[in-house]
Coordinates of C-alpha atoms and ligand atoms in Angstrom, one line a residue:
M1357 CA 154.2 42.4 49.2
F1358 CA 153.8 39.3 51.5
V1359 CA 151.4 40.5 52.9
D1360 CA 147.4 39.5 51.3
E1361 CA 142.9 39.8 52.3
G1362 CA 142.8 37.2 55.1
D1363 CA 146.7 35.8 55.7
T1364 CA 148.1 35.6 59.6
V1365 CA 151.2 37.6 60.7
V1366 CA 152.6 36.0 63.7
I1367 CA 153.7 38.3 66.5
P1368 CA 155.0 38.2 70.1
D1369 CA 151.9 39.7 72.2
L1370 CA 153.5 42.9 73.0
Y1371 CA 154.5 44.9 69.8
W1372 CA 154.2 48.1 69.0
E1373 CA 151.4 48.7 67.4
N1374 CA 151.4 50.1 64.1
Y1375 CA 151.7 47.0 62.8
S1376 CA 148.2 46.5 63.3
L1377 CA 147.9 49.5 61.8
I1378 CA 150.3 48.1 58.9
F1379 CA 148.9 44.5 58.6
E1380 CA 145.6 45.4 59.4
N1381 CA 143.7 48.7 59.0
A1382 CA 146.1 48.7 55.5
Y1383 CA 146.2 44.6 54.2
K1384 CA 143.5 42.8 55.5
G1385 CA 145.7 40.4 57.6
K1386 CA 144.7 39.3 61.0
I1387 CA 147.5 39.3 63.1
V1388 CA 148.0 36.7 64.8
T1389 CA 150.1 36.7 69.1
F1390 CA 151.9 34.5 71.8
P1391 CA 152.4 35.6 75.6
L1392 CA 157.1 36.6 74.2
F1393 CA 156.9 35.6 78.2
K1394 CA 157.3 32.1 79.7
N1395 CA 159.9 31.8 82.9
G1396 CA 161.6 34.7 82.5
G1397 CA 162.2 34.5 78.7
F1398 CA 160.9 34.6 75.6
N1399 CA 158.7 31.8 75.1
V1400 CA 160.4 29.5 72.6
E1401 CA 157.5 26.5 73.0
G1402 CA 154.2 29.3 73.1
F1403 CA 155.9 30.3 69.8
S1404 CA 156.4 27.1 69.0
E1405 CA 152.7 26.2 69.0
T1406 CA 151.1 29.4 67.3
L1407 CA 153.2 28.4 64.1
D1408 CA 152.6 24.3 64.1
S1409 CA 148.5 26.5 64.2
I1410 CA 149.1 28.2 61.4
S1411 CA 148.2 26.2 58.1
G1412 CA 149.9 26.7 54.3
K1413 CA 151.8 30.0 54.0
I1414 CA 153.7 31.6 57.5
V1415 CA 154.2 35.7 57.5
L1416 CA 155.9 36.2 61.5
L1417 CA 157.3 39.4 62.4
L1418 CA 160.3 39.4 64.9
N1419 CA 161.7 42.5 66.5
F1420 CA 164.2 42.6 68.5
P1421 CA 164.8 45.2 71.0
N1422 CA 161.8 44.4 71.0
N1423 CA 159.6 47.3 71.5
P1424 CA 157.5 48.6 73.9
T1425 CA 159.9 45.4 76.5
G1426 CA 163.1 46.0 75.6
Y1427 CA 164.3 42.8 75.4
T1428 CA 166.1 40.5 73.4
P1429 CA 166.7 37.1 72.5
L1430 CA 169.4 35.5 74.5
I1431 CA 172.1 33.6 72.6
S1432 CA 170.7 29.9 74.3
E1433 CA 167.4 31.0 72.7
I1434 CA 168.0 31.9 69.6
E1435 CA 169.2 28.4 68.6
L1436 CA 166.1 27.4 70.2
I1437 CA 164.1 30.5 68.3
V1438 CA 165.6 29.2 64.7
N1439 CA 164.7 25.5 65.1
A1440 CA 161.2 25.8 65.9
I1441 CA 161.1 28.5 62.2
K1442 CA 163.5 25.6 61.0
Q1443 CA 160.4 23.1 61.7
Q1444 CA 157.6 24.4 59.7
S1445 CA 159.3 25.1 56.5
D1446 CA 160.9 20.6 57.1
K1447 CA 157.2 20.8 57.4
G1448 CA 156.3 21.8 54.4
K1449 CA 155.8 25.3 55.0
R1450 CA 157.0 28.6 53.4
V1451 CA 158.2 31.1 56.1
V1452 CA 158.6 35.0 55.5
A1453 CA 160.0 36.0 58.4
I1454 CA 160.8 39.8 58.6
I1455 CA 162.6 40.7 61.3
D1456 CA 162.3 44.5 62.3
D1457 CA 165.6 45.4 63.5
A1458 CA 165.0 48.7 64.4
Y1459 CA 166.5 48.7 67.2
F1460 CA 169.8 47.0 66.2
G1461 CA 172.8 47.4 68.0
L1462 CA 172.0 48.7 71.5
V1463 CA 171.8 45.2 73.5
Y1464 CA 173.8 46.5 77.3
E1465 CA 174.0 43.0 78.7
K1466 CA 176.3 40.1 77.8
E1467 CA 174.4 36.4 77.4
V1468 CA 171.9 39.0 75.0
Y1469 CA 171.8 37.7 71.2
T1470 CA 174.1 41.1 69.6
E1471 CA 174.3 39.4 65.6
S1472 CA 170.8 39.0 63.8
I1473 CA 168.6 36.3 63.9
F1474 CA 168.4 37.4 59.9
N1475 CA 171.9 36.3 58.9
Q1476 CA 171.0 32.3 60.4
L1477 CA 167.5 32.4 58.4
S1478 CA 168.5 33.7 55.4
L1479 CA 171.0 30.4 55.2
L1480 CA 167.6 27.9 56.8
D1481 CA 166.2 26.6 54.1
E1482 CA 164.6 27.7 50.7
K1483 CA 161.5 27.4 52.0
V1484 CA 162.3 30.3 54.7
L1485 CA 162.6 34.8 53.5
A1486 CA 164.4 36.8 55.7
V1487 CA 163.5 40.4 55.3
K1488 CA 165.4 42.5 57.2
L1489 CA 164.4 45.9 58.0
D1490 CA 165.6 48.7 59.6
G1491 CA 166.2 52.2 59.9
P1492 CA 168.3 54.7 60.9
T1493 CA 165.7 56.4 63.5
K1494 CA 167.1 54.1 66.0
E1495 CA 170.3 53.1 65.0
D1496 CA 171.8 56.7 64.0
Y1497 CA 169.6 59.3 66.1
V1498 CA 168.6 60.0 63.8
W1499 CA 164.6 60.4 64.5
G1500 CA 162.8 62.9 61.3
F1501 CA 165.1 60.7 58.3
R1502 CA 162.1 58.5 57.0
V1503 CA 165.1 55.9 55.3
G1504 CA 164.5 52.7 55.7
F1505 CA 166.2 49.8 54.2
I1506 CA 164.7 46.3 53.4
T1507 CA 167.6 43.4 53.0
Y1508 CA 166.6 39.9 51.6
G1509 CA 167.9 36.4 52.1
V1510 CA 166.8 33.0 51.6
K1511 CA 168.8 29.7 51.0
N1512 CA 170.3 29.5 47.8
G1513 CA 168.8 32.4 46.8
T1514 CA 170.1 33.5 42.6
S1515 CA 170.4 37.0 41.4
E1516 CA 167.1 36.3 39.3
L1517 CA 165.0 35.4 42.5
Y1518 CA 166.6 38.5 43.9
E1519 CA 166.0 41.3 40.9
A1520 CA 162.8 40.1 40.8
L1521 CA 162.9 40.7 44.7
E1522 CA 163.9 44.5 44.2
N1523 CA 162.0 45.6 41.4
K1524 CA 158.4 44.2 43.4
T1525 CA 160.2 46.5 46.7
A1526 CA 161.0 49.7 44.1
G1527 CA 157.1 49.5 42.7
A1528 CA 156.1 48.8 46.3
V1529 CA 157.8 51.7 47.7
R1530 CA 157.1 54.2 44.3
G1531 CA 153.6 52.8 45.3
N1532 CA 152.5 53.8 49.1
I1533 CA 155.5 56.8 49.7
S1534 CA 156.9 58.0 46.6
N1535 CA 160.1 58.1 46.9
V1536 CA 162.1 59.0 50.6
S1537 CA 163.5 62.4 51.3
H1538 CA 166.2 63.1 48.7
L1539 CA 167.9 64.2 52.0
S1540 CA 168.2 62.3 54.5
Q1541 CA 169.9 59.7 52.0
S1542 CA 171.9 61.8 51.0
L1543 CA 172.9 63.1 54.6
L1544 CA 173.5 59.2 55.9
Y1545 CA 175.4 58.1 52.8
S1546 CA 178.0 60.7 54.3
A1547 CA 178.0 59.4 57.4
Y1548 CA 178.4 56.3 57.4
F1549 CA 181.2 57.7 55.0
S1550 CA 182.8 59.3 57.7
E1551 CA 185.6 58.6 60.4
Q1552 CA 183.8 60.4 62.8
Y1553 CA 180.7 57.7 62.5
E1554 CA 181.7 54.4 64.5
A1555 CA 183.2 57.6 67.0
D1556 CA 179.4 59.7 67.0
K1557 CA 177.9 56.2 67.3
K1558 CA 180.4 54.6 70.0
Q1559 CA 179.2 58.1 71.7
K1560 CA 174.7 57.6 71.4
Y1561 CA 176.0 54.4 72.2
D1562 CA 177.8 54.6 75.7
T1563 CA 174.9 57.2 76.8
L1564 CA 171.8 54.9 76.8
N1565 CA 173.2 52.1 78.3
A1566 CA 174.4 54.0 81.3
R1567 CA 170.5 55.0 81.5
Y1568 CA 169.7 51.6 81.1
Q1569 CA 172.2 50.6 83.6
S1570 CA 170.8 52.5 85.7
I1571 CA 167.4 52.1 85.9
V1572 CA 168.0 48.6 86.5
K1573 CA 169.8 49.6 89.6
V1574 CA 167.5 51.4 90.7
L1575 CA 164.1 48.7 90.7
A1576 CA 166.5 46.2 91.8
N1577 CA 165.7 49.1 95.1
P1578 CA 162.7 46.1 96.8
K1579 CA 160.0 49.2 98.8
Y1580 CA 159.1 48.9 94.1
T1581 CA 157.9 45.9 94.4
K1582 CA 155.4 47.2 96.4
H1583 CA 153.2 47.9 93.4
F1584 CA 155.0 47.4 90.7
T1585 CA 158.0 44.0 88.7
A1586 CA 159.7 45.0 85.9
L1587 CA 159.4 43.0 83.6
P1588 CA 162.8 41.4 81.6
F1589 CA 164.4 43.7 79.9
N1590 CA 169.0 44.1 78.2
S1591 CA 168.3 46.2 75.5
G1592 CA 167.4 49.0 73.1
Y1593 CA 165.2 52.3 74.4
F1594 CA 162.7 51.2 76.2
M1595 CA 161.6 49.1 79.4
C1596 CA 157.5 47.5 80.7
I1597 CA 157.2 47.4 83.9
E1598 CA 153.4 45.2 85.5
L1599 CA 151.1 47.3 88.1
N1600 CA 150.3 45.4 90.7
Q1601 CA 146.9 44.3 90.2
S1602 CA 145.0 46.7 92.5
L1603 CA 147.2 49.2 90.2
K1604 CA 145.4 50.7 87.3
A1605 CA 147.8 51.3 84.2
E1606 CA 145.6 54.2 82.7
A1607 CA 145.1 55.8 85.6
I1608 CA 148.3 56.2 87.1
R1609 CA 149.4 57.6 83.9
K1610 CA 147.3 60.6 84.6
I1611 CA 148.4 61.0 87.8
L1612 CA 151.7 61.2 86.8
L1613 CA 151.0 63.9 84.3
D1614 CA 149.2 65.9 86.5
N1615 CA 151.1 65.5 89.5
Y1616 CA 154.8 64.5 88.6
S1617 CA 154.9 65.8 84.5
T1618 CA 155.3 62.8 83.9
G1619 CA 154.9 61.3 80.9
V1620 CA 155.3 57.7 80.5
I1621 CA 152.4 55.1 77.9
V1622 CA 149.7 52.4 79.1
F1623 CA 149.9 48.5 77.4
G1624 CA 147.2 47.3 79.0
N1625 CA 148.1 46.9 82.8
L1626 CA 151.7 47.5 81.8
I1627 CA 154.0 50.8 81.7
R1628 CA 156.1 51.9 78.6
L1629 CA 159.6 54.0 80.6
A1630 CA 161.1 55.2 77.5
F1631 CA 164.9 55.0 79.6
S1632 CA 166.4 56.1 76.3
A1633 CA 165.1 59.5 77.0
V1634 CA 165.3 60.2 80.4
P1635 CA 169.2 61.9 81.4
E1636 CA 170.6 59.7 83.8
S1637 CA 170.6 61.6 86.3
K1638 CA 166.9 62.4 86.9
I1639 CA 166.1 57.8 86.5
P1640 CA 165.8 57.4 90.0
Q1641 CA 163.3 60.5 90.0
L1642 CA 161.9 58.8 87.8
V1643 CA 160.9 55.7 89.0
E1644 CA 160.3 57.5 92.4
N1645 CA 157.2 58.7 90.7
I1646 CA 155.2 56.7 89.7
Y1647 CA 155.8 54.4 92.6
L1648 CA 154.6 58.3 94.7
A1649 CA 150.9 57.9 91.7
C1650 CA 150.5 55.1 92.9
D1651 CA 150.3 55.4 96.8
E1652 CA 148.5 58.1 95.5
F1653 CA 145.8 56.2 93.7
I1654 CA 145.5 53.3 96.9
K1655 CA 144.8 55.8 99.0
K1656 CA 142.3 57.9 96.6
D1657 CA 140.5 54.5 95.8
L1658 CA 140.1 54.2 99.5
E1659 CA 139.0 57.2 99.9
Ligands
PLP2787 C1 159.7 48.3 65.7 C2 159.5 49.4 65.2 N1 160.4 49.7 64.1 C3 159.6 51.2 63.0 C4 160.0 51.8 64.3 C5 159.7 52.8 63.3 O1 160.6 53.7 62.8 P1 160.9 54.8 62.2 O2 160.8 56.2 63.3 O3 162.3 55.3 61.6 O4 159.7 54.9 61.1 C6 159.2 52.3 65.2 C7 159.3 52.6 65.7 O5 158.9 53.2 67.3 C8 159.7 50.5 65.9 O6 159.1 51.2 67.6

């Protein structure tokens, strides 16, 4: 609905790879990235500069908690991000802000913004359309249900405008996937009204939170800096470690698979760890395995 051939989509440089398939392969748009991090936090400067460089309509995509890094901006950073977008609409540019909230609610640190940035963007300016995307896959832990939610918000939006958006969306859904599974929808509908829902969700959150706290603690061991350091993370399902220059992530991924029964995802020289999927008791071993695989790689390289 929002990306036509040749349109630019602004995304941080660490993103879910399906965005390339969706925006570039399917809709012939062009993804423009900016480095997600600067000085250990969200790179507001890079974000602003990238928005500045685009003339005409801006489509941008924000995904917090972010896949693959597990980063959500801090409360102090959100204000700066919102201001950067406001500066663009003040210059007369129309902005579509797509907010992928696939991991909404999974924040594990106090200073992190726990609401969706949608709340602020939907009230920001008549030229800023905020599009919030939610999926129960992660938010409600129902992998495979194939249900999604879209919420639109624009300052002073009228019911006619929202009706037009709704009709266009219905057409786009029908033209893409025909329809969502009715069984999944019905099960979720019933779950959302169940008295047990909040308690079930809290239990899953507690499990993930414990896994998060465990990986934070394990990675604090200074011995690991010999081979890798963690990128900033505070939320979500994943986190990334950055390997030291002399190491090759792809080779280490293979060593981990062959010799340590450990599966990881590689992005350039980063390794993404799905701490969400590892029992707390096995997290120390996971990190240790990576360390040992790095040692092995160096030994082999010297031979
Ligand atoms: C950032 C992000 N958005 C959306 C999705 C899509 O989720 P689903 O499995 O419900 O299609 C994923 C899944 O990995 C994701 O990481």
